[in-house]
mmCIF file of C-alpha atoms and ligand atoms in Angstrom:
data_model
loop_
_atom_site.group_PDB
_atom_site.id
_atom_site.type_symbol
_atom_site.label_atom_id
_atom_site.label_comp_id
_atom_site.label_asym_id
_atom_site.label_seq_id
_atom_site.Cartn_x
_atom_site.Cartn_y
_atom_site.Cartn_z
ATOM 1 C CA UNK A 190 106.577 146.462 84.405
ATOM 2 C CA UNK A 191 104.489 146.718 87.536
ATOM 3 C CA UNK A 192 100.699 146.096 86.575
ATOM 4 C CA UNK A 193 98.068 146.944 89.329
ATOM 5 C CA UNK A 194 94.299 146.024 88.025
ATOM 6 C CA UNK A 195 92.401 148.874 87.083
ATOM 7 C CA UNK A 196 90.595 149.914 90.488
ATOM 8 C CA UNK A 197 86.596 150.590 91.074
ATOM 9 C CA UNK A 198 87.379 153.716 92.277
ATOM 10 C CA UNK A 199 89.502 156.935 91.320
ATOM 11 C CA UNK A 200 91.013 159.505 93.995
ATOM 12 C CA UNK A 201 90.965 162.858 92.326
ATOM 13 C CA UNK A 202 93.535 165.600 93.207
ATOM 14 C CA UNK A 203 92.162 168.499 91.749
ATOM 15 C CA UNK A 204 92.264 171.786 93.448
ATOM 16 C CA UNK A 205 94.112 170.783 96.369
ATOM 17 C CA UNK A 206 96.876 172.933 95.908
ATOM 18 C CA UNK A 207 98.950 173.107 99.269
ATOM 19 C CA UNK A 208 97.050 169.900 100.576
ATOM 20 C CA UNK A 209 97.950 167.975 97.656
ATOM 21 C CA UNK A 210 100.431 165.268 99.043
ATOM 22 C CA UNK A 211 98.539 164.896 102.825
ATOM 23 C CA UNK A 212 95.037 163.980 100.973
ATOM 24 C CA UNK A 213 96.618 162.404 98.301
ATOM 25 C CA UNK A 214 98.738 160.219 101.597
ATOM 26 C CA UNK A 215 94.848 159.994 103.390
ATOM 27 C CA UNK A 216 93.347 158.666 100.629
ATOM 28 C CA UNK A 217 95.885 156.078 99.868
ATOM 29 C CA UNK A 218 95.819 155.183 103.696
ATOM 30 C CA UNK A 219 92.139 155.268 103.814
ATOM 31 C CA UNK A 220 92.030 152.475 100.800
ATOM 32 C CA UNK A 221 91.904 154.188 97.394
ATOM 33 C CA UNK A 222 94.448 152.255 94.859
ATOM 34 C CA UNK A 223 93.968 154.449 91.978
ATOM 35 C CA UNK A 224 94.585 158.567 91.817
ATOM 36 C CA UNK A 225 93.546 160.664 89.308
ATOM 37 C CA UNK A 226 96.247 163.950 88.271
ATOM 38 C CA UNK A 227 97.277 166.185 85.338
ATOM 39 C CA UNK A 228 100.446 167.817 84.383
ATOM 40 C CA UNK A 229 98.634 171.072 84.867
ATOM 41 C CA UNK A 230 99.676 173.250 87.649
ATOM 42 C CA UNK A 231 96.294 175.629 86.861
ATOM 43 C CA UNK A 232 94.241 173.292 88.659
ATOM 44 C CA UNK A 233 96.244 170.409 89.917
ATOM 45 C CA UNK A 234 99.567 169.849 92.323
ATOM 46 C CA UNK A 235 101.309 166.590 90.036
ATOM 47 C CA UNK A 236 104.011 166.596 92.055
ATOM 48 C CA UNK A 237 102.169 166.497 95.685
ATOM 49 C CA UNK A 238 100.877 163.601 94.679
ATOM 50 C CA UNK A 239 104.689 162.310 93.894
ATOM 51 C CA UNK A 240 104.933 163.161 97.358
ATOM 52 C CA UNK A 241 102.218 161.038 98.624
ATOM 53 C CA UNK A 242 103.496 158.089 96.875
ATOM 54 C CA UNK A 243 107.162 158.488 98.146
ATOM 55 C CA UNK A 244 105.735 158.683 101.860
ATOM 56 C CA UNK A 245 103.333 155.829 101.852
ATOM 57 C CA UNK A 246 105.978 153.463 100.159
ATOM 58 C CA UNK A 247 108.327 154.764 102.413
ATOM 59 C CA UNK A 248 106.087 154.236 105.617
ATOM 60 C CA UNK A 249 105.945 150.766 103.443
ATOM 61 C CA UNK A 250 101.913 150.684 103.227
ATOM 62 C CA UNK A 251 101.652 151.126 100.059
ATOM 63 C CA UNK A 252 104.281 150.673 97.302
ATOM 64 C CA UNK A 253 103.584 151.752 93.226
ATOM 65 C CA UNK A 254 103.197 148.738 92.176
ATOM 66 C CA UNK A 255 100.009 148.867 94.235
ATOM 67 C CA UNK A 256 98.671 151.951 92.635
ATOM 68 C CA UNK A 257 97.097 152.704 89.276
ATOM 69 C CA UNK A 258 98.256 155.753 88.712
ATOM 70 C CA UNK A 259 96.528 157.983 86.187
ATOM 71 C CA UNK A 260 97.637 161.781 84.675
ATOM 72 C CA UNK A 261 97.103 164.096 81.637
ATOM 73 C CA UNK A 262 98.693 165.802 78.890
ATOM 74 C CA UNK A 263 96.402 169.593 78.731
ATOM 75 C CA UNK A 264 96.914 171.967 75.706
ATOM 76 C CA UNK A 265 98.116 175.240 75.774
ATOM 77 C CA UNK A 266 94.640 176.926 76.280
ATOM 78 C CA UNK A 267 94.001 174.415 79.827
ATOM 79 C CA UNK A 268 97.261 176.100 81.167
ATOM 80 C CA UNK A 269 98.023 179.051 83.139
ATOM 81 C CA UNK A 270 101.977 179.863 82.843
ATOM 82 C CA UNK A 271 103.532 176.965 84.493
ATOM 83 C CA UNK A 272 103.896 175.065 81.468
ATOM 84 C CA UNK A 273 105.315 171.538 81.857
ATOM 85 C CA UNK A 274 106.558 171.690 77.873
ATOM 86 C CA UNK A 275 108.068 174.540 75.648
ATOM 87 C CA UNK A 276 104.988 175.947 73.943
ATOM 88 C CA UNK A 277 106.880 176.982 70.884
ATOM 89 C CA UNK A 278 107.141 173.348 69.858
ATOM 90 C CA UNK A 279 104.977 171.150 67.921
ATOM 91 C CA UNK A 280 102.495 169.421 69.668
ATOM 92 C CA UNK A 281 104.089 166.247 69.502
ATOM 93 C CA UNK A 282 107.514 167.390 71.133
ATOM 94 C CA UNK A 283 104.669 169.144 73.931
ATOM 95 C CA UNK A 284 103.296 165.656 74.828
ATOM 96 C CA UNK A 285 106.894 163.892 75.210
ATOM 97 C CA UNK A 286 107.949 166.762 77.638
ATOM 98 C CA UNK A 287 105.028 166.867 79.578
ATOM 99 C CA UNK A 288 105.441 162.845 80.279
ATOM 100 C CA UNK A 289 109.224 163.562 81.109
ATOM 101 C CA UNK A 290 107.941 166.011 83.385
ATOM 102 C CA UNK A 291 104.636 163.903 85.052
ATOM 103 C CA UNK A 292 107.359 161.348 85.644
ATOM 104 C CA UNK A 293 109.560 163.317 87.455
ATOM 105 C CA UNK A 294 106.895 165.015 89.502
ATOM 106 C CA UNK A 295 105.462 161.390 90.466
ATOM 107 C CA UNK A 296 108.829 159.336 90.744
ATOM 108 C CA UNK A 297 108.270 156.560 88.292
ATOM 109 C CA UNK A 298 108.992 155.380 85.343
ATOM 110 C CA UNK A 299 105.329 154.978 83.741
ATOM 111 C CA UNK A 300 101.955 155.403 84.482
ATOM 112 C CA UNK A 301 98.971 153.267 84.026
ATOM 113 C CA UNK A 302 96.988 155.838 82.358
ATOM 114 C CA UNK A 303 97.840 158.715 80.191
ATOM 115 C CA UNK A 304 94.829 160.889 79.090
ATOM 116 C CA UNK A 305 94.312 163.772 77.063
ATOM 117 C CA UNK A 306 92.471 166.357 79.146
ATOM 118 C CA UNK A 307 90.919 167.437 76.489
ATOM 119 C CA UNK A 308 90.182 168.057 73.046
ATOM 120 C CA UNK A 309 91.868 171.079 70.971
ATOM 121 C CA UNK A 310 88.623 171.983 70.069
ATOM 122 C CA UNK A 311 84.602 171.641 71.055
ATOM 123 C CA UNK A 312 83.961 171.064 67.383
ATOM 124 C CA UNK A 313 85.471 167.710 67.044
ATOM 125 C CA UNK A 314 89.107 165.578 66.440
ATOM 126 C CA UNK A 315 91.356 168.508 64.785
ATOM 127 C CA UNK A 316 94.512 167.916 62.911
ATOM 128 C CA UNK A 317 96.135 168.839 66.650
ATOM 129 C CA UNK A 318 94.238 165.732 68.253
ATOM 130 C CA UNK A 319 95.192 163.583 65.528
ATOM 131 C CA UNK A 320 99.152 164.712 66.208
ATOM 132 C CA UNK A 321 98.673 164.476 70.364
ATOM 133 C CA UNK A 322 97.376 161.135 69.892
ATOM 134 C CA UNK A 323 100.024 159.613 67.480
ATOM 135 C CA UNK A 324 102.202 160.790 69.957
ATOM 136 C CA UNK A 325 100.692 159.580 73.213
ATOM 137 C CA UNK A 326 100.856 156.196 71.232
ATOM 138 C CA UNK A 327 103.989 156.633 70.610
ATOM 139 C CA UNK A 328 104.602 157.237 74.584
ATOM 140 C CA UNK A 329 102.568 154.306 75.316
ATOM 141 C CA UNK A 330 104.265 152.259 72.864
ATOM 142 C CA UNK A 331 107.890 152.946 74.478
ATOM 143 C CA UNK A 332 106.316 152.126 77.966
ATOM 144 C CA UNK A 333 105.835 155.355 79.885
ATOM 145 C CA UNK A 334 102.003 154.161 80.199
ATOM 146 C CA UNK A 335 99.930 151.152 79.558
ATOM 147 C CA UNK A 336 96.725 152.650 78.578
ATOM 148 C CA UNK A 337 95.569 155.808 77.254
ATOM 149 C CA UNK A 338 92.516 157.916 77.553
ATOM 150 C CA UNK A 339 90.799 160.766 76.077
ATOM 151 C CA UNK A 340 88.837 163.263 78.493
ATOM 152 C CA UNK A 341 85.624 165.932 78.105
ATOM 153 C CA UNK A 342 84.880 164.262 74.780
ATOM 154 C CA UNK A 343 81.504 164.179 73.001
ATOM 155 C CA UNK A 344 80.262 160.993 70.852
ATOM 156 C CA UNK A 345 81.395 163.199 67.613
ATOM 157 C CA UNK A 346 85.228 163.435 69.154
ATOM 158 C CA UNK A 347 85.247 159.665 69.391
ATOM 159 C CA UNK A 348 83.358 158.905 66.008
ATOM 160 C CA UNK A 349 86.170 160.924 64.392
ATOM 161 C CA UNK A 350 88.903 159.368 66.392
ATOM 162 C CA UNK A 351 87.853 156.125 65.144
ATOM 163 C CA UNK A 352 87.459 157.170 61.474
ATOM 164 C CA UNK A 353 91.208 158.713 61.936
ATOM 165 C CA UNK A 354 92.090 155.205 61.687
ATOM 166 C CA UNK A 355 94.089 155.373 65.316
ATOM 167 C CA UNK A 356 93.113 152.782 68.190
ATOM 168 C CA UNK A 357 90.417 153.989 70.364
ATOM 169 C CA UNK A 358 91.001 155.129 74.111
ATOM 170 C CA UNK A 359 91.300 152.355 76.677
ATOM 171 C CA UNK A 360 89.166 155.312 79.111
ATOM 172 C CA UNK A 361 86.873 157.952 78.769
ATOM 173 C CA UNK A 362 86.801 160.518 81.137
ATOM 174 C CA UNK A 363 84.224 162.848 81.851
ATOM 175 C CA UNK A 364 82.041 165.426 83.697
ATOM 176 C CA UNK A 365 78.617 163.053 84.020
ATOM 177 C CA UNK A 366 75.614 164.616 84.427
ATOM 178 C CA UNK A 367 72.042 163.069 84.781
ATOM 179 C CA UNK A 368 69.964 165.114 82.572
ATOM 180 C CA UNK A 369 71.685 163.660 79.887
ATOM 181 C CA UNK A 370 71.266 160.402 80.906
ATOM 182 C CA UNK A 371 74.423 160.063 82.563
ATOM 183 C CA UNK A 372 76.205 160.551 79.352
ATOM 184 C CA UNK A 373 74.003 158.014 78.108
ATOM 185 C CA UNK A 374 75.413 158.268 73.930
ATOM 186 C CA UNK A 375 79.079 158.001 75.624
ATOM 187 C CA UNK A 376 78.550 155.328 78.077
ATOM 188 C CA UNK A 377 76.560 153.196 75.037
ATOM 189 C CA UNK A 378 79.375 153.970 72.909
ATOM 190 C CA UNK A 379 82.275 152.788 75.804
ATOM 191 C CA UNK A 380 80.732 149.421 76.315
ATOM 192 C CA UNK A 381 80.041 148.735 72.783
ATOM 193 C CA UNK A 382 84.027 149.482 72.079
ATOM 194 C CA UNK A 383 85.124 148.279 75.429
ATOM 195 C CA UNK A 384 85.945 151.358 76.796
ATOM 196 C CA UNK A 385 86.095 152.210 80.333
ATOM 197 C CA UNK A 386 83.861 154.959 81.160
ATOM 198 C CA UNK A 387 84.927 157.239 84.003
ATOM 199 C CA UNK A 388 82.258 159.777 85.525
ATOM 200 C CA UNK A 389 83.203 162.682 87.411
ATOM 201 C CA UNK A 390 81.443 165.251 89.295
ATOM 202 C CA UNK A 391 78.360 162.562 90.086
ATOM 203 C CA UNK A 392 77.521 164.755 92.896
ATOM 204 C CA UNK A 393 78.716 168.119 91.937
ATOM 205 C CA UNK A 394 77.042 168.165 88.675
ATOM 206 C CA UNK A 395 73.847 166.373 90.211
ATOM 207 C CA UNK A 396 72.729 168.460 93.207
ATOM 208 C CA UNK A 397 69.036 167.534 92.547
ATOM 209 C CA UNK A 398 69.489 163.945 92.169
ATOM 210 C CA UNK A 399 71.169 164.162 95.434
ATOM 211 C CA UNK A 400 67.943 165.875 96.991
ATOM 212 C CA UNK A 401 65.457 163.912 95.398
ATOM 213 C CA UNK A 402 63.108 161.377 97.630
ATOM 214 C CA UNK A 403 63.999 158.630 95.733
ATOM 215 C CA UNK A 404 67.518 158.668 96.239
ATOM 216 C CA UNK A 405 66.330 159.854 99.813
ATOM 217 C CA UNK A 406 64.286 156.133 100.462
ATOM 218 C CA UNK A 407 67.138 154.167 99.078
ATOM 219 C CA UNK A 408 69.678 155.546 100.943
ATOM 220 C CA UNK A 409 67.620 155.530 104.250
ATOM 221 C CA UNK A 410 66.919 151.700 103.349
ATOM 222 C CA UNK A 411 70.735 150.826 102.962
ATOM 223 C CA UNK A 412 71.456 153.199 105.663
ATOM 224 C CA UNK A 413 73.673 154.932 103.304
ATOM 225 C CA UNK A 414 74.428 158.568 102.415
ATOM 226 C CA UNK A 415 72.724 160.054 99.009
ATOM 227 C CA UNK A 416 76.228 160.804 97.995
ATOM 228 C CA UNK A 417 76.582 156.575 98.535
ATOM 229 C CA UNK A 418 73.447 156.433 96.678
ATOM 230 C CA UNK A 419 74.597 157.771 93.794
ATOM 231 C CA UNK A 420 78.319 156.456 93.513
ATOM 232 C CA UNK A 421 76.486 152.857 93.947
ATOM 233 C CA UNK A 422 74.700 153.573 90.965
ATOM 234 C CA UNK A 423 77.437 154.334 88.757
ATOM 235 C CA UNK A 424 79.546 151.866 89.950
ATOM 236 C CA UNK A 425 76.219 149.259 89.015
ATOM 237 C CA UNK A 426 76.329 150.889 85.270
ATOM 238 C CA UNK A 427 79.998 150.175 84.608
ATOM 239 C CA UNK A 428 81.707 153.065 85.001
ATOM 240 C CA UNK A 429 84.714 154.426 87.131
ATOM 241 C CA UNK A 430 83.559 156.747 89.195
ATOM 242 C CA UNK A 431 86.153 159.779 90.971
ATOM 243 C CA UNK A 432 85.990 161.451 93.999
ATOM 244 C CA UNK A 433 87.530 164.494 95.388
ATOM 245 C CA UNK A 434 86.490 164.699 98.314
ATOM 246 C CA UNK A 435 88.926 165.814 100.893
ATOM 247 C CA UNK A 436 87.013 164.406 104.244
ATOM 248 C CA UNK A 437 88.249 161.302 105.656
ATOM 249 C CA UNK A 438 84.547 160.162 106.503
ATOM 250 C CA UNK A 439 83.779 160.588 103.166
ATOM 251 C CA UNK A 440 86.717 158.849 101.472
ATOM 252 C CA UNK A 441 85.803 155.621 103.728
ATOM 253 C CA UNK A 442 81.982 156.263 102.687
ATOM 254 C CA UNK A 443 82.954 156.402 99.099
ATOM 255 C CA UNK A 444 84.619 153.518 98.916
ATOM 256 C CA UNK A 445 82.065 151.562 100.497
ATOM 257 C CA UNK A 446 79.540 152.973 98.421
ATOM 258 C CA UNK A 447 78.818 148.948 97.336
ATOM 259 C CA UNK A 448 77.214 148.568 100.146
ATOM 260 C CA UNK A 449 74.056 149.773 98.717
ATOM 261 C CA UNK A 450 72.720 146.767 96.663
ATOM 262 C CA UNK A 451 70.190 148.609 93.873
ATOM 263 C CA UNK A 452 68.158 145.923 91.853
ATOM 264 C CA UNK A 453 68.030 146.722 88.206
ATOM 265 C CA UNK A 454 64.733 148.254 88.260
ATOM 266 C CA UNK A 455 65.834 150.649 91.125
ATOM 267 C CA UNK A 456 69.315 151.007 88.420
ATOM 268 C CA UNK A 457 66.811 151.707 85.617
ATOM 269 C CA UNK A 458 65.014 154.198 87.723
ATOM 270 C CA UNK A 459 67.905 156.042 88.878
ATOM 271 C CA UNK A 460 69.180 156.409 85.155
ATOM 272 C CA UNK A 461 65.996 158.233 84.298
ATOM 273 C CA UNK A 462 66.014 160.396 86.796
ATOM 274 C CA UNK A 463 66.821 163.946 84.870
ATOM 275 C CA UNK A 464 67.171 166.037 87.976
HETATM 276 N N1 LIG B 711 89.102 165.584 83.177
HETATM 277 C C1 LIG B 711 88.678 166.716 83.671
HETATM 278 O O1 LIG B 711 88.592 167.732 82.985
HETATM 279 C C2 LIG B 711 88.291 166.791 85.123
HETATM 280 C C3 LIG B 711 87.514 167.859 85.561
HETATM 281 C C4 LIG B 711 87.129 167.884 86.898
HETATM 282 C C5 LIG B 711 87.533 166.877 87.751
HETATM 283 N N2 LIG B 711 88.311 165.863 87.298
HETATM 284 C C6 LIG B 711 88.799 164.817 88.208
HETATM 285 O O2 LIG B 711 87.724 164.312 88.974
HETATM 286 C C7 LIG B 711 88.022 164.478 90.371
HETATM 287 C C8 LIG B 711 86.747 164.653 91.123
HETATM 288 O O3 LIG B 711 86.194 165.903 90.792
HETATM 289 P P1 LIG B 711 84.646 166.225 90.960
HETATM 290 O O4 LIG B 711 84.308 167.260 89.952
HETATM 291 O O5 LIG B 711 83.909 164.939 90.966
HETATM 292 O O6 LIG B 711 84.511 166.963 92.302
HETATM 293 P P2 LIG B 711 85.131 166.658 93.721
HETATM 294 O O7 LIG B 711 86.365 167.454 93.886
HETATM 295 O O8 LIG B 711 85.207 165.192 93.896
HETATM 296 O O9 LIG B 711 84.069 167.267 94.659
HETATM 297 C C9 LIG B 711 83.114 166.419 95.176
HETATM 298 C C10 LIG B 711 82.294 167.184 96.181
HETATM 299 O O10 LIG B 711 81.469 166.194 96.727
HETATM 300 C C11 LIG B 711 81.686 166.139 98.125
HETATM 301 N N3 LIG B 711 81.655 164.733 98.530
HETATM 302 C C12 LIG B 711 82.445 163.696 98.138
HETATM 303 N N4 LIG B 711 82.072 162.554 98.732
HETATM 304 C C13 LIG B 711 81.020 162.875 99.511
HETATM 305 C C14 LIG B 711 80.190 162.140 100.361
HETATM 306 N N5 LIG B 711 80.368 160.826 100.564
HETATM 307 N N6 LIG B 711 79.176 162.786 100.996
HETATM 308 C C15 LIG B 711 78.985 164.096 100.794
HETATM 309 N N7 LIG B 711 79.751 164.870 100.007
HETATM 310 C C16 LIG B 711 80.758 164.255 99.372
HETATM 311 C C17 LIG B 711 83.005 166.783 98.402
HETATM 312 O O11 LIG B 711 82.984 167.430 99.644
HETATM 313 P P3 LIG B 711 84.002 166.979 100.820
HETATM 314 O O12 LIG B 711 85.360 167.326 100.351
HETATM 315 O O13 LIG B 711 83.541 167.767 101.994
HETATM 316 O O14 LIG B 711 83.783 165.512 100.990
HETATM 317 C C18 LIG B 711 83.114 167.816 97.265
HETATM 318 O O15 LIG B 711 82.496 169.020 97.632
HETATM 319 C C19 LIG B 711 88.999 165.657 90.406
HETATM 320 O O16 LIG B 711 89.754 165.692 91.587
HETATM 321 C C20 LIG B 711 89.821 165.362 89.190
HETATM 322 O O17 LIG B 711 90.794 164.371 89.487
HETATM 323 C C21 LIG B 711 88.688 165.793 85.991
#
């Protein structure tokens, strides 16, 4: 099985509906070896990014052995009515029919990554997790991904995933926002487990980080973008960041976000900046 590392930065493909498969194509072209999807049509285009991966290995830049590829099995209640799995079935039978379909829609025969966009319920792991996650294992186990990963989770989520007795996530993917430290209590808990942490919305989510003067001086110092700023930062705390952005100035800026060298006072700083 083809084995790509695990990148230092995600593409995202949310929202991009139409656009899907030419930004998906961009940001392959433009460097990014690792895109981010979900079998859910509500907010994602899986099979666009198929596309994109067809064309680039076909223009022979890029072929999948080159790409972590990363997608998502969403319950019922993330979908709108283009359901990739018959939702009269048990969960279980849900999961194995949405990774038929992912595959199809992205022309492989595995991913690196197979996360579960969310949990069943804001409360904590429910009986329905418990099922999902036996049977993204089980997925996993027959090859149709390497890793798996769990998504918008909270530090309860995870404490009662491990007490489930299951393996824990190889990733953790979520919305990261500063005020709480950057998902401080998840991050802490990642890198004690060896978990991967991956942050999204670092800007969306952090408009006033983005504005503030400190960011402001240390961007103007690296002669660097805010946005730069910030995605240095997270990359210097461990985690994976995503982007989504769908400007090809920006992909290239993302990318070479490292080019903003933050000592770790200026890290510790940034970390406790609330907003
Ligand atoms: N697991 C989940 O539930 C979940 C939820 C949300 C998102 N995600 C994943 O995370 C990905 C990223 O989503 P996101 O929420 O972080 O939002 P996003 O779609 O990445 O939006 C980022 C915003 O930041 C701007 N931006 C990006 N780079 C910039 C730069 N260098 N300078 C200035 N502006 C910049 C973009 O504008 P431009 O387009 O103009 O650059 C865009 O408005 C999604 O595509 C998806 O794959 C997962």
């Amino acid at each position: 099985m083809a084995a790509p590392a695990v990148p230092e930065f995600l593409y995202g493909t949310a929202w991009k509906e139409d656009r899907t498969a030419a930004l998906t194509e961009q940001a392959l072209r433009a460097g990014f070896r690792g895109i981010d999807t979900a079998n859910q049509r509500r907010h994602y285009v899986e099979a666009g990014v198929g596309e994109a991966l067809a064309a680039a290995s076909r223009a022979g830049s890029v072929t999948r052995a080159d790409v972590f590829l990363q997608t998502k099995f969403t319950y019922r209640g993330g979908q709108d009515h283009r359901l990739p799995y018959d939702p009269a079935a048990p969960v279980a039978t849900q999961v194995a029919q949405s990774m038929a379909s992912s595959l199809e829609h992205l022309g492989t025969d595995h991913v690196d990554s197979y996360v579960l966009h969310g949990p069943a319920s804001g409360q904590g792991w429910s009986a329905a997790d418990v099922e999902a996650w036996a049977a993204m294992i089980r997925e996993r186990d027959l090859g149709r991904t390497r890793w798996l990963g769990v998504s918008n989770v909270s530090l309860r989520h995870l404490h009662q995933l491990q007490a489930s007795g299951h393996e824990l996530p190889a990733f953790v993917q979520n919305r990261c926002f500063a005020r709480t430290g950057w998902d401080r209590n998840i991050r802490l808990f990642c890198a004690e487990h060896q978990v991967v942490y991956q942050g999204f919305s670092l800007l969306t989510a952090n408009p006033a980080v983005l504005h503030h003067p400190y960011v402001a001086g240390l961007a103007t110092r690296a002669n660097a973008t805010p946005a730069q700023v910030v995605f240095a930062f997270s990359r210097r705390l461990g985690m994976l960041p995503l982007t989504g952005t769908s400007d090809a100035g920006h992909m290239r800026e993302d990318l070479a976000s490292d080019i903003v060298r933050l000592s770790l006072e200026e890290v510790r700083a940034l970390e406790s900046l609330t907003g």
